[in-house]
């Protein structure tokens, strides 16, 4: 058995995954730093997504309640608004889930169509928690705790160790998966923020991603 696999068996898993929305609540478990809802996107939602990806890169940054005002902001930003209903409904559902789970009145939303990696270096976010999903293209990559050296995080410097101890241990979210990333801003998780990065995007490939931050 590879050394890393043996280490993972002997370590307390800090991730949770499953096919239902309820798995996202596992992020409240002290041990969990990433909770993943695995899902397959339906044909109607895929068609709506494809229509929004047929444009040049675009983005939306918005803050407010998870209600009709969010839908209106999305309609104004979508390059193909006539075909956006299914995608907008999904974004609102996820925004409502974030607002409910964290008992907040507002969420911060960023939606981007990218043609390159946004954060290509492994890092952890200095915020409490963030929902991430990739609607089209490769999903975000993350590292199990046993596979990284936190001394290597941050700005590259001479003599600094590599963050990744085993490249074969890198894990990747699938297209459509929804996850909560627990950052170093979560009380009690200051030294355990999940380490992740944007995936490589090949020439001609686009990536449509959504992030939602509860506004505490």
PDB file of N, CA, C and O in Angstrom, residues 13-27 32-39 142 171-174 177-180:
ATOM      1  N   UNK A  13     -10.591  11.542   8.604  1.00  0.00           N
ATOM      2  CA  UNK A  13     -10.942  12.199   7.347  1.00  0.00           C
ATOM      3  C   UNK A  13     -11.524  13.581   7.626  1.00  0.00           C
ATOM      4  O   UNK A  13     -12.345  13.744   8.521  1.00  0.00           O
ATOM      5  N   UNK A  14     -11.070  14.566   6.859  1.00  0.00           N
ATOM      6  CA  UNK A  14     -11.571  15.923   7.054  1.00  0.00           C
ATOM      7  C   UNK A  14     -12.462  16.341   5.886  1.00  0.00           C
ATOM      8  O   UNK A  14     -12.641  17.522   5.630  1.00  0.00           O
ATOM      9  N   UNK A  15     -13.037  15.384   5.183  1.00  0.00           N
ATOM     10  CA  UNK A  15     -13.934  15.685   4.078  1.00  0.00           C
ATOM     11  C   UNK A  15     -15.184  14.802   4.201  1.00  0.00           C
ATOM     12  O   UNK A  15     -15.171  13.739   4.805  1.00  0.00           O
ATOM     13  N   UNK A  16     -16.268  15.306   3.627  1.00  0.00           N
ATOM     14  CA  UNK A  16     -17.525  14.557   3.577  1.00  0.00           C
ATOM     15  C   UNK A  16     -18.088  14.710   2.176  1.00  0.00           C
ATOM     16  O   UNK A  16     -17.977  15.772   1.559  1.00  0.00           O
ATOM     17  N   UNK A  17     -18.701  13.660   1.645  1.00  0.00           N
ATOM     18  CA  UNK A  17     -19.272  13.731   0.308  1.00  0.00           C
ATOM     19  C   UNK A  17     -20.505  12.851   0.227  1.00  0.00           C
ATOM     20  O   UNK A  17     -20.640  11.868   0.965  1.00  0.00           O
ATOM     21  N   UNK A  18     -21.421  13.225  -0.649  1.00  0.00           N
ATOM     22  CA  UNK A  18     -22.639  12.465  -0.833  1.00  0.00           C
ATOM     23  C   UNK A  18     -23.498  13.111  -1.889  1.00  0.00           C
ATOM     24  O   UNK A  18     -23.217  14.220  -2.349  1.00  0.00           O
ATOM     25  N   UNK A  19     -24.588  12.442  -2.291  1.00  0.00           N
ATOM     26  CA  UNK A  19     -25.408  12.930  -3.408  1.00  0.00           C
ATOM     27  C   UNK A  19     -26.505  13.915  -3.010  1.00  0.00           C
ATOM     28  O   UNK A  19     -27.188  14.441  -3.885  1.00  0.00           O
ATOM     29  N   UNK A  20     -26.707  14.155  -1.730  1.00  0.00           N
ATOM     30  CA  UNK A  20     -27.815  14.992  -1.285  1.00  0.00           C
ATOM     31  C   UNK A  20     -27.342  16.330  -0.746  1.00  0.00           C
ATOM     32  O   UNK A  20     -26.230  16.449  -0.209  1.00  0.00           O
ATOM     33  N   UNK A  21     -28.222  17.327  -0.839  1.00  0.00           N
ATOM     34  CA  UNK A  21     -27.907  18.666  -0.348  1.00  0.00           C
ATOM     35  C   UNK A  21     -27.552  18.649   1.137  1.00  0.00           C
ATOM     36  O   UNK A  21     -26.745  19.457   1.596  1.00  0.00           O
ATOM     37  N   UNK A  22     -28.100  17.698   1.886  1.00  0.00           N
ATOM     38  CA  UNK A  22     -27.872  17.628   3.328  1.00  0.00           C
ATOM     39  C   UNK A  22     -26.397  17.434   3.684  1.00  0.00           C
ATOM     40  O   UNK A  22     -25.970  17.824   4.772  1.00  0.00           O
ATOM     41  N   UNK A  23     -25.612  16.858   2.773  1.00  0.00           N
ATOM     42  CA  UNK A  23     -24.204  16.607   3.095  1.00  0.00           C
ATOM     43  C   UNK A  23     -23.450  17.916   3.312  1.00  0.00           C
ATOM     44  O   UNK A  23     -22.440  17.951   4.026  1.00  0.00           O
ATOM     45  N   UNK A  24     -23.939  19.008   2.721  1.00  0.00           N
ATOM     46  CA  UNK A  24     -23.251  20.283   2.873  1.00  0.00           C
ATOM     47  C   UNK A  24     -23.250  20.751   4.327  1.00  0.00           C
ATOM     48  O   UNK A  24     -22.352  21.477   4.753  1.00  0.00           O
ATOM     49  N   UNK A  25     -24.240  20.325   5.117  1.00  0.00           N
ATOM     50  CA  UNK A  25     -24.294  20.697   6.530  1.00  0.00           C
ATOM     51  C   UNK A  25     -23.170  20.063   7.326  1.00  0.00           C
ATOM     52  O   UNK A  25     -22.892  20.485   8.474  1.00  0.00           O
ATOM     53  N   UNK A  26     -22.490  19.063   6.750  1.00  0.00           N
ATOM     54  CA  UNK A  26     -21.362  18.436   7.440  1.00  0.00           C
ATOM     55  C   UNK A  26     -20.219  19.423   7.682  1.00  0.00           C
ATOM     56  O   UNK A  26     -19.328  19.169   8.486  1.00  0.00           O
ATOM     57  N   UNK A  27     -20.250  20.553   6.973  1.00  0.00           N
ATOM     58  CA  UNK A  27     -19.193  21.541   7.161  1.00  0.00           C
ATOM     59  C   UNK A  27     -19.183  22.069   8.598  1.00  0.00           C
ATOM     60  O   UNK A  27     -18.167  22.586   9.079  1.00  0.00           O
ATOM     61  N   UNK A  32     -14.433  18.516   9.744  1.00  0.00           N
ATOM     62  CA  UNK A  32     -14.619  18.624   8.294  1.00  0.00           C
ATOM     63  C   UNK A  32     -14.157  19.986   7.776  1.00  0.00           C
ATOM     64  O   UNK A  32     -14.546  21.028   8.305  1.00  0.00           O
ATOM     65  N   UNK A  33     -13.330  19.984   6.729  1.00  0.00           N
ATOM     66  CA  UNK A  33     -12.905  21.232   6.102  1.00  0.00           C
ATOM     67  C   UNK A  33     -13.387  21.361   4.656  1.00  0.00           C
ATOM     68  O   UNK A  33     -13.250  22.417   4.061  1.00  0.00           O
ATOM     69  N   UNK A  34     -13.954  20.295   4.106  1.00  0.00           N
ATOM     70  CA  UNK A  34     -14.585  20.378   2.782  1.00  0.00           C
ATOM     71  C   UNK A  34     -15.747  19.395   2.742  1.00  0.00           C
ATOM     72  O   UNK A  34     -15.598  18.218   3.092  1.00  0.00           O
ATOM     73  N   UNK A  35     -16.921  19.908   2.373  1.00  0.00           N
ATOM     74  CA  UNK A  35     -18.126  19.080   2.249  1.00  0.00           C
ATOM     75  C   UNK A  35     -18.596  19.164   0.803  1.00  0.00           C
ATOM     76  O   UNK A  35     -18.769  20.263   0.266  1.00  0.00           O
ATOM     77  N   UNK A  36     -18.794  18.009   0.175  1.00  0.00           N
ATOM     78  CA  UNK A  36     -19.044  17.949  -1.266  1.00  0.00           C
ATOM     79  C   UNK A  36     -20.364  17.256  -1.568  1.00  0.00           C
ATOM     80  O   UNK A  36     -20.583  16.110  -1.160  1.00  0.00           O
ATOM     81  N   UNK A  37     -21.248  17.948  -2.275  1.00  0.00           N
ATOM     82  CA  UNK A  37     -22.457  17.324  -2.801  1.00  0.00           C
ATOM     83  C   UNK A  37     -22.175  16.927  -4.246  1.00  0.00           C
ATOM     84  O   UNK A  37     -21.952  17.783  -5.112  1.00  0.00           O
ATOM     85  N   UNK A  38     -22.173  15.638  -4.505  1.00  0.00           N
ATOM     86  CA  UNK A  38     -21.910  15.129  -5.843  1.00  0.00           C
ATOM     87  C   UNK A  38     -23.228  15.073  -6.609  1.00  0.00           C
ATOM     88  O   UNK A  38     -24.212  14.532  -6.114  1.00  0.00           O
ATOM     89  N   UNK A  39     -23.249  15.655  -7.794  1.00  0.00           N
ATOM     90  CA  UNK A  39     -24.498  15.669  -8.548  1.00  0.00           C
ATOM     91  C   UNK A  39     -24.244  15.634 -10.044  1.00  0.00           C
ATOM     92  O   UNK A  39     -23.186  16.043 -10.533  1.00  0.00           O
ATOM     93  N   UNK A 142      -8.168  20.047  -4.781  1.00  0.00           N
ATOM     94  CA  UNK A 142      -7.880  20.229  -3.358  1.00  0.00           C
ATOM     95  C   UNK A 142      -6.971  19.119  -2.857  1.00  0.00           C
ATOM     96  O   UNK A 142      -6.814  18.085  -3.507  1.00  0.00           O
ATOM     97  N   UNK A 171      -6.865  15.877  -5.415  1.00  0.00           N
ATOM     98  CA  UNK A 171      -8.245  15.493  -5.705  1.00  0.00           C
ATOM     99  C   UNK A 171      -8.936  16.620  -6.467  1.00  0.00           C
ATOM    100  O   UNK A 171      -8.570  17.781  -6.311  1.00  0.00           O
ATOM    101  N   UNK A 172      -9.924  16.256  -7.256  1.00  0.00           N
ATOM    102  CA  UNK A 172     -10.596  17.247  -8.102  1.00  0.00           C
ATOM    103  C   UNK A 172     -12.099  17.078  -8.039  1.00  0.00           C
ATOM    104  O   UNK A 172     -12.626  15.964  -8.113  1.00  0.00           O
ATOM    105  N   UNK A 173     -12.798  18.208  -7.894  1.00  0.00           N
ATOM    106  CA  UNK A 173     -14.249  18.189  -7.933  1.00  0.00           C
ATOM    107  C   UNK A 173     -14.708  17.948  -9.361  1.00  0.00           C
ATOM    108  O   UNK A 173     -14.080  18.410 -10.316  1.00  0.00           O
ATOM    109  N   UNK A 174     -15.799  17.229  -9.510  1.00  0.00           N
ATOM    110  CA  UNK A 174     -16.359  16.987 -10.833  1.00  0.00           C
ATOM    111  C   UNK A 174     -17.223  18.169 -11.270  1.00  0.00           C
ATOM    112  O   UNK A 174     -17.700  18.947 -10.444  1.00  0.00           O
ATOM    113  N   UNK A 177     -20.460  19.337  -9.253  1.00  0.00           N
ATOM    114  CA  UNK A 177     -20.361  19.160  -7.807  1.00  0.00           C
ATOM    115  C   UNK A 177     -20.493  20.509  -7.099  1.00  0.00           C
ATOM    116  O   UNK A 177     -20.042  21.541  -7.610  1.00  0.00           O
ATOM    117  N   UNK A 178     -21.073  20.486  -5.907  1.00  0.00           N
ATOM    118  CA  UNK A 178     -21.203  21.678  -5.080  1.00  0.00           C
ATOM    119  C   UNK A 178     -20.457  21.408  -3.780  1.00  0.00           C
ATOM    120  O   UNK A 178     -20.640  20.350  -3.170  1.00  0.00           O
ATOM    121  N   UNK A 179     -19.619  22.333  -3.361  1.00  0.00           N
ATOM    122  CA  UNK A 179     -18.877  22.089  -2.125  1.00  0.00           C
ATOM    123  C   UNK A 179     -18.808  23.336  -1.261  1.00  0.00           C
ATOM    124  O   UNK A 179     -18.927  24.470  -1.744  1.00  0.00           O
ATOM    125  N   UNK A 180     -18.618  23.104   0.039  1.00  0.00           N
ATOM    126  CA  UNK A 180     -18.258  24.154   0.973  1.00  0.00           C
ATOM    127  C   UNK A 180     -16.785  24.000   1.295  1.00  0.00           C
ATOM    128  O   UNK A 180     -16.339  22.921   1.692  1.00  0.00           O
TER     129      UNK A 180
END
